GROMACS .gro file of C-alpha atoms in nm:
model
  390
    1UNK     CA    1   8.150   1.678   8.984
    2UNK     CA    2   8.260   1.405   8.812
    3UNK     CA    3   7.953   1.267   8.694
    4UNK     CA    4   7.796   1.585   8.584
    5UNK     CA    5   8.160   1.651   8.399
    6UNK     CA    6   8.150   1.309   8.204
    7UNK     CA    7   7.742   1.365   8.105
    8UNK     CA    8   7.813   1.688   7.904
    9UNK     CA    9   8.195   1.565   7.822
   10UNK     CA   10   7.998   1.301   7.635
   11UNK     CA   11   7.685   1.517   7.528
   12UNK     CA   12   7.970   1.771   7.348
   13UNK     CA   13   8.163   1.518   7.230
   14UNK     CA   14   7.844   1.383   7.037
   15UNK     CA   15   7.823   1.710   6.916
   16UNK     CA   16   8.166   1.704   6.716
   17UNK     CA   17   8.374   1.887   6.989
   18UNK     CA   18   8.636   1.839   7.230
   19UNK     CA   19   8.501   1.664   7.574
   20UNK     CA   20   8.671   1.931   7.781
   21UNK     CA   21   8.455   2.220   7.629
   22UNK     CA   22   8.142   2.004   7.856
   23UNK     CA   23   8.390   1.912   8.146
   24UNK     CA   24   8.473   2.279   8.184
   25UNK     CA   25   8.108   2.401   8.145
   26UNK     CA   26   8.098   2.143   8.418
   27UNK     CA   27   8.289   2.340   8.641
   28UNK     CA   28   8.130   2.687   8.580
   29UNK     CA   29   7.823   2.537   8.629
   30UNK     CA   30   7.851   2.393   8.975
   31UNK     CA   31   8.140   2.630   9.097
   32UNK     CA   32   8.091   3.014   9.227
   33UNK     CA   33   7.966   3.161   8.919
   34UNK     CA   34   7.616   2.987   8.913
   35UNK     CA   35   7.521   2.736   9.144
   36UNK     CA   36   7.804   2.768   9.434
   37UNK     CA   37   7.820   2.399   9.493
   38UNK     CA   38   8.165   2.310   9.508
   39UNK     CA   39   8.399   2.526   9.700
   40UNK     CA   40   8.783   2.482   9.612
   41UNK     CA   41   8.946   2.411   9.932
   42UNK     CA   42   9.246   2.249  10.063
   43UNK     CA   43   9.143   1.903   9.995
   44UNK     CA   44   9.067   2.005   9.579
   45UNK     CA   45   9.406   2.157   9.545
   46UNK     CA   46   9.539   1.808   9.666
   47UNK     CA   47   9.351   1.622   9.408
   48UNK     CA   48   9.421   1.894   9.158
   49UNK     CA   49   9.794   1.823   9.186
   50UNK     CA   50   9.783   1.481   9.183
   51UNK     CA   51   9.566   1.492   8.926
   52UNK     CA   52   9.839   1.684   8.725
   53UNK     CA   53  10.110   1.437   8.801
   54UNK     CA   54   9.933   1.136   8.629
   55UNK     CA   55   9.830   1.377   8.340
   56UNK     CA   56  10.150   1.412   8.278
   57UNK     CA   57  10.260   1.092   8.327
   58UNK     CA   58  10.047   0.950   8.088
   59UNK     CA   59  10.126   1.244   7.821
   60UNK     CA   60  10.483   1.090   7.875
   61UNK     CA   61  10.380   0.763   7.807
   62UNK     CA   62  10.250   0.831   7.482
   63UNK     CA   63  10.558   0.983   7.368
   64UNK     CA   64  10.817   0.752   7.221
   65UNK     CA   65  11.129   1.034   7.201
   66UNK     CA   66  11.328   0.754   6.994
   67UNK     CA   67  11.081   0.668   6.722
   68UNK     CA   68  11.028   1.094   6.697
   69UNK     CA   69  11.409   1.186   6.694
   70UNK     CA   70  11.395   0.884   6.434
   71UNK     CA   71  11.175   1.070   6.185
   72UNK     CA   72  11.182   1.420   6.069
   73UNK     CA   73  11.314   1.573   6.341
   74UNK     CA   74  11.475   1.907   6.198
   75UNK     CA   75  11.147   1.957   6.039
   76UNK     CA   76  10.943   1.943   6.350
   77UNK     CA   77  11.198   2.149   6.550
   78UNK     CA   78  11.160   2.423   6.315
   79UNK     CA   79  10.757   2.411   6.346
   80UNK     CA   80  10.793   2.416   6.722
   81UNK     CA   81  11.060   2.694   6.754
   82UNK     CA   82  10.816   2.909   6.473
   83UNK     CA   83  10.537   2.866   6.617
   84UNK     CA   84  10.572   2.803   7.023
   85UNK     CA   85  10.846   3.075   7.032
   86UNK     CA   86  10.697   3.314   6.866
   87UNK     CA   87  10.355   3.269   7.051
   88UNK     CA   88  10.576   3.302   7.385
   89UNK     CA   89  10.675   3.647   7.294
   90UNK     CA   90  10.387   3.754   7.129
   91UNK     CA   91  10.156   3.695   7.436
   92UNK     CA   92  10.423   3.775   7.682
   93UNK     CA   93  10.403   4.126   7.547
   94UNK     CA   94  10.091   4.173   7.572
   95UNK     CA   95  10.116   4.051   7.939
   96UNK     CA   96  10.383   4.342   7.999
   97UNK     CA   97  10.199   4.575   7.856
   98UNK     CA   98   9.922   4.552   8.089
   99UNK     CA   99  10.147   4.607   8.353
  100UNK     CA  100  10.194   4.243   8.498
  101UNK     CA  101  10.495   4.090   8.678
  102UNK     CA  102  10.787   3.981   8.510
  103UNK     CA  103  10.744   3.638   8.641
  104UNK     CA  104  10.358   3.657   8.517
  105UNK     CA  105  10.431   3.760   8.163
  106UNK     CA  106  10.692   3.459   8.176
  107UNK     CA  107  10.469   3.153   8.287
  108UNK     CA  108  10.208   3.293   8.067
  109UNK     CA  109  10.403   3.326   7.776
  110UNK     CA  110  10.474   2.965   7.867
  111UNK     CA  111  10.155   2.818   7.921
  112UNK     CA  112  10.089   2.878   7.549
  113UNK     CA  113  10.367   2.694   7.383
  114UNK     CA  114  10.264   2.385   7.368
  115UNK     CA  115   9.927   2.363   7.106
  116UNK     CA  116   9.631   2.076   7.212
  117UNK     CA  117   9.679   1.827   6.954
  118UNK     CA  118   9.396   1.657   7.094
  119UNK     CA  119   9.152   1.874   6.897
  120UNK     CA  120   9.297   1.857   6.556
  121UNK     CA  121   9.352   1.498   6.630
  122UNK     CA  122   8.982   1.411   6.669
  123UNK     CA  123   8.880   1.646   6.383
  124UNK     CA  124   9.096   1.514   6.141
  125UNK     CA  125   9.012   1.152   6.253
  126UNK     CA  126   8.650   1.245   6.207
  127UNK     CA  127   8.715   1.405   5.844
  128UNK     CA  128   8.871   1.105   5.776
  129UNK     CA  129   9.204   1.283   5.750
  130UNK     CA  130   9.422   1.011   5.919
  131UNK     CA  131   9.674   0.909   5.646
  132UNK     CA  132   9.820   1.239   5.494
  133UNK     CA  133  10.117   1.429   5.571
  134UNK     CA  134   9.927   1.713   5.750
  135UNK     CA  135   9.771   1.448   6.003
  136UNK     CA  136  10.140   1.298   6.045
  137UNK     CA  137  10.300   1.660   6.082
  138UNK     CA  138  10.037   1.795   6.317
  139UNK     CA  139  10.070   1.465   6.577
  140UNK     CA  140  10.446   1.510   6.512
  141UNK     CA  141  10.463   1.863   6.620
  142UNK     CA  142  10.233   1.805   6.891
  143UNK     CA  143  10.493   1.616   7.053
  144UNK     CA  144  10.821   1.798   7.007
  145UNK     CA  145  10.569   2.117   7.136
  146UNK     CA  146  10.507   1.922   7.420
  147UNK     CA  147  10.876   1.885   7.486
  148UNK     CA  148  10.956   2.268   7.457
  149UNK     CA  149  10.681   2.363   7.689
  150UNK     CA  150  10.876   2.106   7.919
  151UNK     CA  151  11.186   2.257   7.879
  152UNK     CA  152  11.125   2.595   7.936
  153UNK     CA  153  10.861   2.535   8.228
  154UNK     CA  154  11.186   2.316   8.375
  155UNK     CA  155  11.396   2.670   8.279
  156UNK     CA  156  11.176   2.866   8.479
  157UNK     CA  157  11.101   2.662   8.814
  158UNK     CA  158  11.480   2.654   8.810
  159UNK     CA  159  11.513   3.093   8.811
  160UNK     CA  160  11.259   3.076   9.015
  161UNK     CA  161  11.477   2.936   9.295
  162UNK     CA  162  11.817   3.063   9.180
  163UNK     CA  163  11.788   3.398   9.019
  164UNK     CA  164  11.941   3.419   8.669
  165UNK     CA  165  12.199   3.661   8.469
  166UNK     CA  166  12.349   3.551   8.157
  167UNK     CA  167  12.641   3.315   8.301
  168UNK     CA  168  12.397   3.136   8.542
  169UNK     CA  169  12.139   3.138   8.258
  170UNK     CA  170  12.359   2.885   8.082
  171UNK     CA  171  12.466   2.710   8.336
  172UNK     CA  172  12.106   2.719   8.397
  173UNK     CA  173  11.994   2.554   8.104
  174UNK     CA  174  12.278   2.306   8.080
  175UNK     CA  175  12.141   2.189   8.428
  176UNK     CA  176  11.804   2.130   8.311
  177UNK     CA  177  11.896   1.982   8.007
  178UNK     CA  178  12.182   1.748   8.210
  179UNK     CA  179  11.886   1.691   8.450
  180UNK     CA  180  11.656   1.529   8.148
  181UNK     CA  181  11.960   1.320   8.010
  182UNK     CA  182  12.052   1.159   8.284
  183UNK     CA  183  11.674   1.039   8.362
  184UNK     CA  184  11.631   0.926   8.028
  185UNK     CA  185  11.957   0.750   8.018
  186UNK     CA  186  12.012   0.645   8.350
  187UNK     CA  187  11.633   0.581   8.390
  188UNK     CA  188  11.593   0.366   8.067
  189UNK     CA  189  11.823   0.120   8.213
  190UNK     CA  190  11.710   0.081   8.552
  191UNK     CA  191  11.344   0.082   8.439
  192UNK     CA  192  11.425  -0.214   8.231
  193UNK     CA  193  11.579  -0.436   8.527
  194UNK     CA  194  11.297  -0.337   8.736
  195UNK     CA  195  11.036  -0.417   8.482
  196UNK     CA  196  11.162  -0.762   8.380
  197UNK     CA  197  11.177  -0.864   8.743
  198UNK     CA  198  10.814  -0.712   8.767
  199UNK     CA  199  10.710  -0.924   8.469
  200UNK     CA  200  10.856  -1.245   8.652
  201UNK     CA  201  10.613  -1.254   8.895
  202UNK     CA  202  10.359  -1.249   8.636
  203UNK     CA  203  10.154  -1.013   8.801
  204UNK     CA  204  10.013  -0.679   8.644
  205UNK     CA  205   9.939  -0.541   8.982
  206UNK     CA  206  10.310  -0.521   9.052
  207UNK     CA  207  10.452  -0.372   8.679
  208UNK     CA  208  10.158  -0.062   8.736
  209UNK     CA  209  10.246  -0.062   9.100
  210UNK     CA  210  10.638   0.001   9.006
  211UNK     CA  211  10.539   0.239   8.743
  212UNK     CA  212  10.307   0.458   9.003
  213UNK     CA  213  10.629   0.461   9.214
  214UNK     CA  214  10.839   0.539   8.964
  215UNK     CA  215  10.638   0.834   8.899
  216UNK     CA  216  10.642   0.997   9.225
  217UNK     CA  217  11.031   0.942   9.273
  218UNK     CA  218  11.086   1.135   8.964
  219UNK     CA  219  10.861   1.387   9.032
  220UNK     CA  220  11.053   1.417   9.393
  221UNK     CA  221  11.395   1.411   9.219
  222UNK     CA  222  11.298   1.701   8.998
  223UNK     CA  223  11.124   1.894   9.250
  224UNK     CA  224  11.425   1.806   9.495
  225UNK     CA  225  11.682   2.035   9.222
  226UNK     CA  226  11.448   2.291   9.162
  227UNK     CA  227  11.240   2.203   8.867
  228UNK     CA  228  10.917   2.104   8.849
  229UNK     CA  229  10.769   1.799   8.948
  230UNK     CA  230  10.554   1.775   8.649
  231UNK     CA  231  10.871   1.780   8.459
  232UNK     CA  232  10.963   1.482   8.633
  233UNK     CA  233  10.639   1.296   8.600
  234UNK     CA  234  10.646   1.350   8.227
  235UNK     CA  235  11.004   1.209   8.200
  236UNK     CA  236  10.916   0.932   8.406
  237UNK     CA  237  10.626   0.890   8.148
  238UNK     CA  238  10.894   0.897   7.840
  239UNK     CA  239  11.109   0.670   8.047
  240UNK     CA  240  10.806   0.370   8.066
  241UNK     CA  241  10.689   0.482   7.682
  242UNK     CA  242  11.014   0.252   7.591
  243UNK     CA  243  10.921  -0.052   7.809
  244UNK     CA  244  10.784  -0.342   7.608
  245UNK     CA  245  10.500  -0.404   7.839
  246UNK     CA  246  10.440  -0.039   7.810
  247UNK     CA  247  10.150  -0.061   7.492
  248UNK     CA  248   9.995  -0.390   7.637
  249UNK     CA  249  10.000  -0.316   7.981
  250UNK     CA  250  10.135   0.007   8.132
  251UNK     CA  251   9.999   0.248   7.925
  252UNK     CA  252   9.619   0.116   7.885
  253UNK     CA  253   9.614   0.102   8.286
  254UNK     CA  254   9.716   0.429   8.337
  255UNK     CA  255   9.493   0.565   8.036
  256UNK     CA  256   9.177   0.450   8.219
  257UNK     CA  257   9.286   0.605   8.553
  258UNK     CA  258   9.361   0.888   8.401
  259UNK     CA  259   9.117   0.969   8.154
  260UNK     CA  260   8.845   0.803   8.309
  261UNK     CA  261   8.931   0.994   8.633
  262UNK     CA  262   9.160   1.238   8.707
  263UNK     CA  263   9.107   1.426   8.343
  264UNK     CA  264   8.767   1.499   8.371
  265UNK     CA  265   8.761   1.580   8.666
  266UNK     CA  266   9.075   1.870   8.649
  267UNK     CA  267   8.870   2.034   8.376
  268UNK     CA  268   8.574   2.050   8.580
  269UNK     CA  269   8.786   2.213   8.896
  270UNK     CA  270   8.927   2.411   8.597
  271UNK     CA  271   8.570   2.514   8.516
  272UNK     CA  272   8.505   2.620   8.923
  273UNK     CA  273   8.785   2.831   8.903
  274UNK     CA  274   8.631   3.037   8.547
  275UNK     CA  275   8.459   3.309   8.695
  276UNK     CA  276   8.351   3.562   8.442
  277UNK     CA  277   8.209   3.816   8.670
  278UNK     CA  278   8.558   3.880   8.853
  279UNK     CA  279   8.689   3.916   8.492
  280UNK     CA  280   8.405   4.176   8.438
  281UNK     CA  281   8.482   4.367   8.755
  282UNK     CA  282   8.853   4.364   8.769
  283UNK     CA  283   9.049   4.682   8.778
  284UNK     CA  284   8.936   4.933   8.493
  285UNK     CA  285   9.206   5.041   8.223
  286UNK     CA  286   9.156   5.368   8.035
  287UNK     CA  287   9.172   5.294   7.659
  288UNK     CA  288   9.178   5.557   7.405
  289UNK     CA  289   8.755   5.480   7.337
  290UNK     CA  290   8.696   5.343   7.669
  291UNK     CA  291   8.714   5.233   8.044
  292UNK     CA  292   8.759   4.859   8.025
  293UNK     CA  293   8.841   4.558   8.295
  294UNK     CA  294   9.192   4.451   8.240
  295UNK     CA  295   9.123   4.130   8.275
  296UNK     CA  296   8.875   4.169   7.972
  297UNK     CA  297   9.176   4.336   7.766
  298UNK     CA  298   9.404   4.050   7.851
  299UNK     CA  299   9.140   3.786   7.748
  300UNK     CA  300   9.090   3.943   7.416
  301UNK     CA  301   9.464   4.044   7.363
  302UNK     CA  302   9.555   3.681   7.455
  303UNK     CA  303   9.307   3.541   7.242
  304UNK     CA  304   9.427   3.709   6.920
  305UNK     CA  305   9.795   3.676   7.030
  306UNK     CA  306   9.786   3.295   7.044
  307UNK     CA  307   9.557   3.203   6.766
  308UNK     CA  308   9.747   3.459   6.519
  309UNK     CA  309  10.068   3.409   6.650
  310UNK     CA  310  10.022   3.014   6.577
  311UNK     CA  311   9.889   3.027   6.269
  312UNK     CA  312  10.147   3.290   6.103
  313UNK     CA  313  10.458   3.074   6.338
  314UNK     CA  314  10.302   2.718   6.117
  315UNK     CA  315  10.232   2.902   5.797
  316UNK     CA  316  10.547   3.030   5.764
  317UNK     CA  317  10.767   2.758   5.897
  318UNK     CA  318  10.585   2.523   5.674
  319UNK     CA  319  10.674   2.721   5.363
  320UNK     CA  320  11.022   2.771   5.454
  321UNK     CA  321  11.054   2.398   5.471
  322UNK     CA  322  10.873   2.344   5.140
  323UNK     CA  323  10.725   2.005   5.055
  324UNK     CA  324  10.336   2.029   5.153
  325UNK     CA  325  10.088   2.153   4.928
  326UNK     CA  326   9.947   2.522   4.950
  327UNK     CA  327   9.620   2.393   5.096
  328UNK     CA  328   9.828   2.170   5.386
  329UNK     CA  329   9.967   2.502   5.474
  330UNK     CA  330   9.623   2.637   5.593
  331UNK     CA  331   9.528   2.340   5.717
  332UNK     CA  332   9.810   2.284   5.959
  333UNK     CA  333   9.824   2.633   6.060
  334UNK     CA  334   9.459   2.593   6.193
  335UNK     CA  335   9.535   2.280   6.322
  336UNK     CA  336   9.807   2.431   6.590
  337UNK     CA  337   9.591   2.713   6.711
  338UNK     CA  338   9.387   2.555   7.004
  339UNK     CA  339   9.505   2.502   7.339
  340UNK     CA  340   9.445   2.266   7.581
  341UNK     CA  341   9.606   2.071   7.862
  342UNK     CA  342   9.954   2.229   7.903
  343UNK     CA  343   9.746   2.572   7.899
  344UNK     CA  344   9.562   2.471   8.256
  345UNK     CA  345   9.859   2.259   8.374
  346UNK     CA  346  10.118   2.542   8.357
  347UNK     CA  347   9.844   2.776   8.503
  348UNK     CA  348   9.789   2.558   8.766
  349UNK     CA  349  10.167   2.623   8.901
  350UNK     CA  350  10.125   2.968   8.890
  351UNK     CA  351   9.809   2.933   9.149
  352UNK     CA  352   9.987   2.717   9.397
  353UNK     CA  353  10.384   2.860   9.359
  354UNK     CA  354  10.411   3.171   9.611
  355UNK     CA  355  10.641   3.455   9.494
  356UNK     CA  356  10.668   3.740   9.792
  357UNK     CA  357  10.375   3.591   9.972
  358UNK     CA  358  10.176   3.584   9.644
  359UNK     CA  359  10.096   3.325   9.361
  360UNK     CA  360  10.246   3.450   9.029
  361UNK     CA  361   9.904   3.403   8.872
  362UNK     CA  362   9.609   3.493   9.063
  363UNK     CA  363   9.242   3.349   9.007
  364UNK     CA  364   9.111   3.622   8.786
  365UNK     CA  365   9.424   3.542   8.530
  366UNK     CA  366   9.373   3.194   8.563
  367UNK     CA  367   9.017   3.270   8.469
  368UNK     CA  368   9.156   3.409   8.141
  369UNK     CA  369   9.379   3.161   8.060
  370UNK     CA  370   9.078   2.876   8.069
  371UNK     CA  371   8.884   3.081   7.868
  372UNK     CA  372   9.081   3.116   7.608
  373UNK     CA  373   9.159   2.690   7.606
  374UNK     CA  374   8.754   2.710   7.624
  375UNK     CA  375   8.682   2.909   7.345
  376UNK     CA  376   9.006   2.821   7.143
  377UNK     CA  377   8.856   2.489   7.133
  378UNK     CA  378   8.548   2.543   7.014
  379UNK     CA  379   8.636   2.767   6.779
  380UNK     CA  380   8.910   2.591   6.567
  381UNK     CA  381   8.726   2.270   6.516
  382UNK     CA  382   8.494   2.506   6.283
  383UNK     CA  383   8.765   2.682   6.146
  384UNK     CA  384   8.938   2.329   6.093
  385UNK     CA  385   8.603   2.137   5.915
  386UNK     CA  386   8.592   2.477   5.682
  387UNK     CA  387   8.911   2.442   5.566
  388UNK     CA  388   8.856   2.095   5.496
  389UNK     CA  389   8.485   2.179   5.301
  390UNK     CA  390   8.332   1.978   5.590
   0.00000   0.00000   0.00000
């Protein structure tokens, strides 16, 4: 799998797109759909999760939360709460309206708040784009995006195991929230003791051997109050993103475990998982024209939701800040639409998180939901290069 998934990573990369596009047509290669050479059993759902933890680990090592609150924070608040708030609702409805669970439309309408900044990142490198404010917003709202989708997927594992009404739904949220301070604070603190005594022995082996561990005791804390554990690996990642030995030698350690490992290979078990033909022969809804799989309406709906719902959520929010030229505007709106990691991640806990003796998302949705990170990404980078005259 993983060979295969870094040949066409590579081979589509070459080709001006994102590696995942090849990692996931990976995946549908070898999986069900075509070839049936890679079943997912228990031992894949083991490395999928892990797999997870250390993606987000590493996504929380390259966030610095004090250099970002440091800079235009109000500004990239409003561009998250536009856009990721507004694509929430947006593709929640059209969830509902196909007649899906409550706690469905919710994680779906959460899996698509956070936009793949990886894509416009590598686009705008290649343009050459790397010094203007639309490069610095679009990195900048990657982040605090990254950080909503973290807080409300934290919101939700919580009602998931306590119910909610609106008293509880505050106290709720001021748990979660009380939950993130008190790693960050507490967490910074430690960390630093830990690490310099690490760094004594002079030994690299034992600074990534304390940061592995601190992973996996976050991820336990968090899971151990009801939120999830990817919550907890990501703040154990923002907790490390402070250390000083974090950019020379936490973060490039981690990096090549994780993207030379674990990433390509959960986009090719993402890619096993796409089946198109159960999409095709899912349960038939009677449209006003015609009979269609549900499945294919909620691909298409979802498609249009997110990629219209970002790009009016950016468009407008940029204008109602003011400062970036009429052309950035376009640019930046474009640049939010794709999704990526958080996408899969978020649909990943649906799979494996039983509600009534069923997962909230089942495989066929799942399906849907890669799709749309498959086609979303290839479709902005031409949308992106256009805008730019490329």
């Amino acid at each position: 799998m993983l060979l295969v998934g870094k040949i066409l990573g590579d081979l589509v990369k070459r080709l001006g797109f994102s590696p995942l596009i090849g990692q996931m047509l990976a995946g549908i290669i070898l999986g069900p759909m075509l070839l049936n050479l890679v079943p997912i059993n228990h031992e894949i759902e083991l490395l999928t999760t892990l797999g997870i933890l250390f993606m987000m680990f590493y996504m929380g090592l390259s966030i610095d939360i004090e250099k970002v609150m440091g800079q235009n924070v109000y500004g990239f608040v409003v561009l998250s709460v536009f856009g990721g708030t507004l694509t929430f609702f947006v593709t929640a409805t059209v969830t509902a309206l196909l007649g899906f669970s409550l706690n469905t439309v919710l994680l779906v309408g959460i899996s698509f708040i956070s936009t793949s900044t990886a894509i416009g990142f590598m686009v705008l490198n290649e343009i050459g784009d790397i010094r203007s404010k639309v490069y610095k917003t679009v990195i900048a709202v990657g982040i605090s995006d990254d950080i909503y989708a973290i807080v409300a997927l934290a919101l939700f594992t919580s009602y998931l195991t306590t119910g909610v009404d609106i008293r509880s739904a505050f106290m709720l949220f001021l748990l979660v929230l009380g939950f993130i301070i008190m790693v960050l604070g507490f967490g910074k603190s430690i960390t630093s003791k830990l690490i310099n005594y690490a760094r004594r022995t002079q030994d690299d082996q034992s600074i990534i051997a304390f940061s592995i561990i601190l992973l996996f005791l976050v991820a336990f804390l968090s899971q151990s109050v009801g939120i999830a554990s990817v919550t907890g690996a990501f703040l154990a990642g923002t907790i490390l993103a402070r250390s000083p030995l974090s950019f020379k030698v936490i973060t490039p350690k981690i990096e090549a475990i994780t993207e030379g490992f674990f990433v390509p290979l959960f986009f090719v078990i993402t890619g096993v998982r796409i089946n198109i033909f159960e999409i095709l022969s899912s349960e038939s809804v009677d449209l006003m024209i015609a009979s269609i799989p549900i499945d294919v309406v909620l691909f298409l709906g979802l498609l249009m939701a997110v990629m219209v719902s970002k790009y009016v959520g950016t468009y407008l929010a940029t204008t109602f800040m003011g400062g970036y030229k009429d052309s950035d505007h376009h640019k930046m709106a474009i640049s939010m639409m794709p999704m990526g990691e958080y996408t899969l991640v978020i649909g990943q806990i649906g799979l494996i998180t039983y509600i009534g003796g069923a997962p909230i998302l089942g495989e066929s949705t799942y399906s849907v939901l890669a799709l749309i990170v498959l086609v979303s990404s290839i479709i902005v980078p031409i949308m992106l290069r256009a805008a730019y005259g490329k």
